[in-house]
PDB file of C-alpha atoms in Angstrom:
ATOM      1  CA  MET B  15      89.824 311.504  51.099  1.00  0.00           C
ATOM      2  CA  SER B  16      87.741 314.247  53.786  1.00  0.00           C
ATOM      3  CA  SER B  17      86.397 317.395  51.769  1.00  0.00           C
ATOM      4  CA  ALA B  18      85.925 318.925  55.671  1.00  0.00           C
ATOM      5  CA  ARG B  19      90.208 319.901  55.366  1.00  0.00           C
ATOM      6  CA  LEU B  20      91.817 322.786  53.845  1.00  0.00           C
ATOM      7  CA  PRO B  21      92.906 322.268  49.919  1.00  0.00           C
ATOM      8  CA  ILE B  22      96.311 322.912  50.946  1.00  0.00           C
ATOM      9  CA  LEU B  23      96.548 320.730  53.699  1.00  0.00           C
ATOM     10  CA  GLU B  24      95.431 317.912  50.828  1.00  0.00           C
ATOM     11  CA  LYS B  25      97.713 319.143  48.912  1.00  0.00           C
ATOM     12  CA  PHE B  26     100.245 318.164  51.305  1.00  0.00           C
ATOM     13  CA  ILE B  27      98.899 315.306  52.523  1.00  0.00           C
ATOM     14  CA  ALA B  28      98.723 314.068  47.967  1.00  0.00           C
ATOM     15  CA  ASP B  29     102.560 315.042  48.208  1.00  0.00           C
ATOM     16  CA  LEU B  30     103.639 313.582  51.027  1.00  0.00           C
ATOM     17  CA  ARG B  31     101.793 310.141  49.700  1.00  0.00           C
ATOM     18  CA  THR B  32     103.443 311.214  46.339  1.00  0.00           C
ATOM     19  CA  VAL B  33     106.541 311.029  48.949  1.00  0.00           C
ATOM     20  CA  TRP B  34     106.312 307.651  50.668  1.00  0.00           C
ATOM     21  CA  SER B  35     104.727 305.489  47.487  1.00  0.00           C
ATOM     22  CA  GLY B  36     108.844 306.309  45.565  1.00  0.00           C
ATOM     23  CA  GLU B  37     110.692 306.409  48.750  1.00  0.00           C
ATOM     24  CA  ALA B  38     110.970 303.606  50.790  1.00  0.00           C
ATOM     25  CA  ASP B  39     113.897 305.179  53.510  1.00  0.00           C
ATOM     26  CA  ASN B  40     112.309 306.954  55.832  1.00  0.00           C
ATOM     27  CA  GLN B  41     116.075 309.186  56.008  1.00  0.00           C
ATOM     28  CA  ARG B  42     115.088 310.468  52.600  1.00  0.00           C
ATOM     29  CA  ARG B  43     110.649 310.890  53.031  1.00  0.00           C
ATOM     30  CA  MET B  44     111.631 313.070  55.322  1.00  0.00           C
ATOM     31  CA  GLU B  45     114.753 314.999  53.603  1.00  0.00           C
ATOM     32  CA  LYS B  46     112.392 315.569  50.742  1.00  0.00           C
ATOM     33  CA  ALA B  47     109.169 316.069  53.023  1.00  0.00           C
ATOM     34  CA  LYS B  48     111.557 319.029  55.141  1.00  0.00           C
ATOM     35  CA  PRO B  49     110.391 321.319  51.685  1.00  0.00           C
ATOM     36  CA  LEU B  50     106.827 320.422  51.519  1.00  0.00           C
ATOM     37  CA  LEU B  51     105.838 321.304  54.992  1.00  0.00           C
ATOM     38  CA  GLU B  52     108.663 324.471  54.756  1.00  0.00           C
ATOM     39  CA  GLN B  53     105.604 325.027  51.809  1.00  0.00           C
ATOM     40  CA  LEU B  54     103.003 324.518  53.929  1.00  0.00           C
ATOM     41  CA  VAL B  55     103.445 325.849  56.742  1.00  0.00           C
ATOM     42  CA  LYS B  56     103.987 329.678  54.316  1.00  0.00           C
ATOM     43  CA  ASP B  57     100.820 329.735  53.513  1.00  0.00           C
ATOM     44  CA  GLU B  58      99.052 333.032  55.214  1.00  0.00           C
ATOM     45  CA  GLY B  59      95.751 331.023  54.565  1.00  0.00           C
ATOM     46  CA  LEU B  60      96.959 328.406  56.949  1.00  0.00           C
ATOM     47  CA  LYS B  61      97.946 330.607  59.255  1.00  0.00           C
ATOM     48  CA  ALA B  62      95.046 333.300  59.723  1.00  0.00           C
ATOM     49  CA  HIS B  63      92.744 329.553  59.768  1.00  0.00           C
ATOM     50  CA  SER B  64      95.003 328.894  62.652  1.00  0.00           C
ATOM     51  CA  ALA B  65      94.037 331.884  64.251  1.00  0.00           C
ATOM     52  CA  SER B  66      90.341 329.439  65.499  1.00  0.00           C
ATOM     53  CA  TRP B  67      92.883 326.380  66.876  1.00  0.00           C
ATOM     54  CA  PRO B  68      92.641 325.804  70.693  1.00  0.00           C
ATOM     55  CA  SER B  69      95.417 325.800  73.447  1.00  0.00           C
ATOM     56  CA  THR B  70      97.161 322.641  73.432  1.00  0.00           C
ATOM     57  CA  GLU B  71      98.623 322.923  76.851  1.00  0.00           C
ATOM     58  CA  GLY B  72      98.846 319.997  79.021  1.00  0.00           C
ATOM     59  CA  TYR B  73     100.852 318.096  76.004  1.00  0.00           C
ATOM     60  CA  LYS B  74      98.167 317.301  73.970  1.00  0.00           C
ATOM     61  CA  ASN B  75      98.256 318.286  69.875  1.00  0.00           C
ATOM     62  CA  LEU B  76      96.068 318.186  67.658  1.00  0.00           C
ATOM     63  CA  LEU B  77      95.775 315.745  65.056  1.00  0.00           C
ATOM     64  CA  LEU B  78      94.847 316.541  61.688  1.00  0.00           C
ATOM     65  CA  TYR B  79      96.051 313.317  60.067  1.00  0.00           C
ATOM     66  CA  VAL B  80      97.232 309.618  59.956  1.00  0.00           C
ATOM     67  CA  ASP B  81      97.523 307.953  56.679  1.00  0.00           C
ATOM     68  CA  PRO B  82      96.308 304.231  55.961  1.00  0.00           C
ATOM     69  CA  ASP B  83      98.614 303.319  54.296  1.00  0.00           C
ATOM     70  CA  HIS B  84     102.295 304.727  54.713  1.00  0.00           C
ATOM     71  CA  HIS B  85     101.271 305.450  58.986  1.00  0.00           C
ATOM     72  CA  PHE B  86     102.449 308.705  59.138  1.00  0.00           C
ATOM     73  CA  VAL B  87     100.999 311.322  61.439  1.00  0.00           C
ATOM     74  CA  ILE B  88      99.912 315.336  60.849  1.00  0.00           C
ATOM     75  CA  ASN B  89      99.445 317.900  63.895  1.00  0.00           C
ATOM     76  CA  ALA B  90      99.887 320.669  65.441  1.00  0.00           C
ATOM     77  CA  VAL B  91     100.509 322.132  69.056  1.00  0.00           C
ATOM     78  CA  VAL B  92      99.599 325.838  70.467  1.00  0.00           C
ATOM     79  CA  ARG B  93     101.363 326.995  72.122  1.00  0.00           C
ATOM     80  CA  ALA B  94     100.383 329.833  75.351  1.00  0.00           C
ATOM     81  CA  PRO B  95     103.242 333.378  75.296  1.00  0.00           C
ATOM     82  CA  GLY B  96     106.466 331.746  76.465  1.00  0.00           C
ATOM     83  CA  ARG B  97     105.418 328.142  77.004  1.00  0.00           C
ATOM     84  CA  THR B  98     108.862 326.128  77.663  1.00  0.00           C
ATOM     85  CA  GLY B  99     109.328 322.549  76.640  1.00  0.00           C
ATOM     86  CA  SER B 100     110.988 319.203  78.126  1.00  0.00           C
ATOM     87  CA  VAL B 101     113.902 317.904  76.899  1.00  0.00           C
ATOM     88  CA  HIS B 102     113.193 314.789  74.720  1.00  0.00           C
ATOM     89  CA  ASP B 103     113.088 311.876  72.530  1.00  0.00           C
ATOM     90  CA  HIS B 104     110.673 310.611  70.499  1.00  0.00           C
ATOM     91  CA  ALA B 105     112.053 307.080  70.675  1.00  0.00           C
ATOM     92  CA  ASP B 106     112.654 306.156  67.183  1.00  0.00           C
ATOM     93  CA  ALA B 107     110.731 308.282  65.172  1.00  0.00           C
ATOM     94  CA  TRP B 108     111.780 311.534  62.778  1.00  0.00           C
ATOM     95  CA  VAL B 109     109.907 314.472  63.416  1.00  0.00           C
ATOM     96  CA  LEU B 110     109.668 317.525  60.639  1.00  0.00           C
ATOM     97  CA  TYR B 111     108.585 320.709  62.832  1.00  0.00           C
ATOM     98  CA  GLY B 112     107.505 323.418  61.471  1.00  0.00           C
ATOM     99  CA  VAL B 113     106.878 326.731  62.690  1.00  0.00           C
ATOM    100  CA  LEU B 114     103.289 328.588  61.416  1.00  0.00           C
ATOM    101  CA  ASP B 115     102.645 331.323  63.876  1.00  0.00           C
ATOM    102  CA  GLY B 116     104.652 333.474  66.345  1.00  0.00           C
ATOM    103  CA  SER B 117     108.566 332.241  66.789  1.00  0.00           C
ATOM    104  CA  GLU B 118     109.506 328.742  68.023  1.00  0.00           C
ATOM    105  CA  SER B 119     112.805 327.879  69.346  1.00  0.00           C
ATOM    106  CA  LEU B 120     114.301 323.845  69.773  1.00  0.00           C
ATOM    107  CA  GLU B 121     117.255 323.029  71.497  1.00  0.00           C
ATOM    108  CA  ARG B 122     119.010 320.458  70.717  1.00  0.00           C
ATOM    109  CA  TYR B 123     121.240 318.726  73.627  1.00  0.00           C
ATOM    110  CA  GLU B 124     123.457 315.665  73.406  1.00  0.00           C
ATOM    111  CA  ARG B 125     124.156 313.821  76.184  1.00  0.00           C
ATOM    112  CA  VAL B 126     126.613 313.447  78.416  1.00  0.00           C
ATOM    113  CA  ASP B 127     126.938 310.364  80.587  1.00  0.00           C
ATOM    114  CA  ASP B 128     127.347 306.648  80.203  1.00  0.00           C
ATOM    115  CA  GLY B 129     123.936 305.231  80.110  1.00  0.00           C
ATOM    116  CA  SER B 130     124.892 302.791  82.480  1.00  0.00           C
ATOM    117  CA  ARG B 131     121.816 303.471  85.158  1.00  0.00           C
ATOM    118  CA  PRO B 132     118.654 302.905  83.623  1.00  0.00           C
ATOM    119  CA  GLY B 133     115.671 305.842  83.226  1.00  0.00           C
ATOM    120  CA  TYR B 134     118.175 308.494  83.461  1.00  0.00           C
ATOM    121  CA  ALA B 135     120.065 310.701  80.977  1.00  0.00           C
ATOM    122  CA  GLU B 136     122.441 313.375  81.958  1.00  0.00           C
ATOM    123  CA  VAL B 137     122.256 316.147  79.168  1.00  0.00           C
ATOM    124  CA  ARG B 138     124.513 319.328  78.259  1.00  0.00           C
ATOM    125  CA  LEU B 139     122.499 321.837  75.589  1.00  0.00           C
ATOM    126  CA  ALA B 140     124.017 321.812  72.322  1.00  0.00           C
ATOM    127  CA  SER B 141     122.292 324.440  69.876  1.00  0.00           C
ATOM    128  CA  VAL B 142     119.465 326.944  69.793  1.00  0.00           C
ATOM    129  CA  THR B 143     117.765 327.110  66.317  1.00  0.00           C
ATOM    130  CA  THR B 144     115.510 329.562  66.440  1.00  0.00           C
ATOM    131  CA  GLY B 145     112.910 330.173  63.940  1.00  0.00           C
ATOM    132  CA  THR B 146     109.258 332.588  62.332  1.00  0.00           C
ATOM    133  CA  GLN B 147     106.862 331.106  60.252  1.00  0.00           C
ATOM    134  CA  GLY B 148     108.305 329.208  57.047  1.00  0.00           C
ATOM    135  CA  LYS B 149     111.402 327.592  59.652  1.00  0.00           C
ATOM    136  CA  VAL B 150     110.829 323.680  59.798  1.00  0.00           C
ATOM    137  CA  ASP B 151     113.298 321.544  61.664  1.00  0.00           C
ATOM    138  CA  LEU B 152     113.928 317.836  60.700  1.00  0.00           C
ATOM    139  CA  VAL B 153     114.326 315.508  64.621  1.00  0.00           C
ATOM    140  CA  ALA B 154     116.074 312.213  64.170  1.00  0.00           C
ATOM    141  CA  PRO B 155     114.968 309.725  65.996  1.00  0.00           C
ATOM    142  CA  GLY B 156     117.585 309.675  69.341  1.00  0.00           C
ATOM    143  CA  ALA B 157     117.804 313.203  68.812  1.00  0.00           C
ATOM    144  CA  ILE B 158     117.754 314.620  72.871  1.00  0.00           C
ATOM    145  CA  HIS B 159     115.310 318.013  72.006  1.00  0.00           C
ATOM    146  CA  ALA B 160     113.009 320.401  73.644  1.00  0.00           C
ATOM    147  CA  GLU B 161     110.442 322.986  71.755  1.00  0.00           C
ATOM    148  CA  GLN B 162     110.074 326.721  73.738  1.00  0.00           C
ATOM    149  CA  GLY B 163     108.004 328.885  73.063  1.00  0.00           C
ATOM    150  CA  GLY B 164     108.240 333.203  71.802  1.00  0.00           C
ATOM    151  CA  PRO B 165     106.843 335.698  73.520  1.00  0.00           C
ATOM    152  CA  THR B 166     103.655 335.559  71.448  1.00  0.00           C
ATOM    153  CA  ARG B 167     100.701 332.853  70.681  1.00  0.00           C
ATOM    154  CA  SER B 168     102.828 330.381  68.158  1.00  0.00           C
ATOM    155  CA  VAL B 169     101.386 327.737  66.269  1.00  0.00           C
ATOM    156  CA  TRP B 170     103.665 324.553  65.007  1.00  0.00           C
ATOM    157  CA  ARG B 171     102.918 321.463  62.266  1.00  0.00           C
ATOM    158  CA  ARG B 172     104.939 317.683  63.141  1.00  0.00           C
ATOM    159  CA  ALA B 173     104.642 316.684  60.265  1.00  0.00           C
ATOM    160  CA  PRO B 174     105.516 313.844  58.778  1.00  0.00           C
ATOM    161  CA  PHE B 175     105.910 312.511  62.782  1.00  0.00           C
ATOM    162  CA  THR B 176     107.250 308.532  61.401  1.00  0.00           C
ATOM    163  CA  PRO B 177     108.323 305.861  63.242  1.00  0.00           C
ATOM    164  CA  SER B 178     112.055 304.688  61.114  1.00  0.00           C
ATOM    165  CA  ARG B 179     110.867 300.860  61.720  1.00  0.00           C
ATOM    166  CA  ALA B 180     106.725 300.632  59.436  1.00  0.00           C
ATOM    167  CA  ALA B 181     104.566 300.231  63.100  1.00  0.00           C
ATOM    168  CA  PRO B 182     100.988 302.021  63.483  1.00  0.00           C
ATOM    169  CA  PRO B 183     100.747 305.230  65.770  1.00  0.00           C
ATOM    170  CA  ALA B 184     100.481 302.784  68.719  1.00  0.00           C
ATOM    171  CA  ARG B 185     103.581 300.982  68.124  1.00  0.00           C
ATOM    172  CA  TRP B 186     105.561 305.068  69.201  1.00  0.00           C
ATOM    173  CA  ARG B 187     107.008 305.092  72.469  1.00  0.00           C
ATOM    174  CA  SER B 188     109.420 307.266  73.145  1.00  0.00           C
ATOM    175  CA  SER B 189     113.483 306.340  74.457  1.00  0.00           C
ATOM    176  CA  SER B 190     113.046 305.419  78.034  1.00  0.00           C
ATOM    177  CA  ALA B 191     116.182 306.840  79.073  1.00  0.00           C
ATOM    178  CA  VAL B 192     115.298 310.255  78.564  1.00  0.00           C
ATOM    179  CA  ASN B 193     111.414 309.838  78.851  1.00  0.00           C
ATOM    180  CA  ALA B 194     111.591 308.067  82.100  1.00  0.00           C
ATOM    181  CA  SER B 195     108.187 308.545  82.404  1.00  0.00           C
ATOM    182  CA  ALA B 196     106.581 307.958  79.271  1.00  0.00           C
ATOM    183  CA  LYS B 197     103.972 305.386  78.278  1.00  0.00           C
ATOM    184  CA  ALA B 198     102.861 304.288  75.318  1.00  0.00           C
ATOM    185  CA  ARG B 199     102.637 307.878  74.138  1.00  0.00           C
ATOM    186  CA  CYS B 200     105.329 310.377  71.717  1.00  0.00           C
ATOM    187  CA  CYS B 201     106.226 312.324  74.792  1.00  0.00           C
ATOM    188  CA  SER B 202     106.235 313.208  78.492  1.00  0.00           C
ATOM    189  CA  THR B 203     107.860 314.832  81.064  1.00  0.00           C
ATOM    190  CA  PRO B 204     110.816 314.018  82.022  1.00  0.00           C
ATOM    191  CA  THR B 205     113.671 314.389  84.507  1.00  0.00           C
ATOM    192  CA  ILE B 206     116.934 314.550  83.076  1.00  0.00           C
ATOM    193  CA  PRO B 207     119.632 316.651  84.407  1.00  0.00           C
ATOM    194  CA  ARG B 208     121.071 319.705  82.770  1.00  0.00           C
ATOM    195  CA  ARG B 209     124.104 321.123  81.638  1.00  0.00           C
ATOM    196  CA  ARG B 210     124.617 325.216  79.627  1.00  0.00           C
ATOM    197  CA  PRO B 211     127.208 325.698  78.615  1.00  0.00           C
TER     198      PRO B 211
END
């Protein structure tokens, strides 16, 4: 492992590798990884370090680590105040979102159309979870959601991001019905009618 990483991140990576080595089922892996991410994003030293990270506006991520053996990825997103995210899913990938600084809301949607129209999905807001530093949410494959920034700059970690099959990161894709414009990337700006409850 690189000596350029913070010790807290090195420990997190080592702990994840232990989980991935000992568990074959991705759902159980992610459930075991959730408290590890909760511990990581509560670290005040990491929070202070993140103050120098650049904005990732424009659908960018700060890639922090790609595991060479297990193919999970750790990245970070730095949002401007009030940034609104697009509705999307991560196809067959599991994702943990953890808030390191500021506040974020995770909107979960349910699909309300019959799925018969190619490249189209009509969704309705089902729930909203808002969190500050230390809050972690697990998002299952195919779960339709959007992340919304709070009133101040926010930083969150998306880790580990792992496909439900052991495909390398280059193979990650979005569900074409939910992310009609996705082309070999994880997230996109879909055109999806939203229904508010």
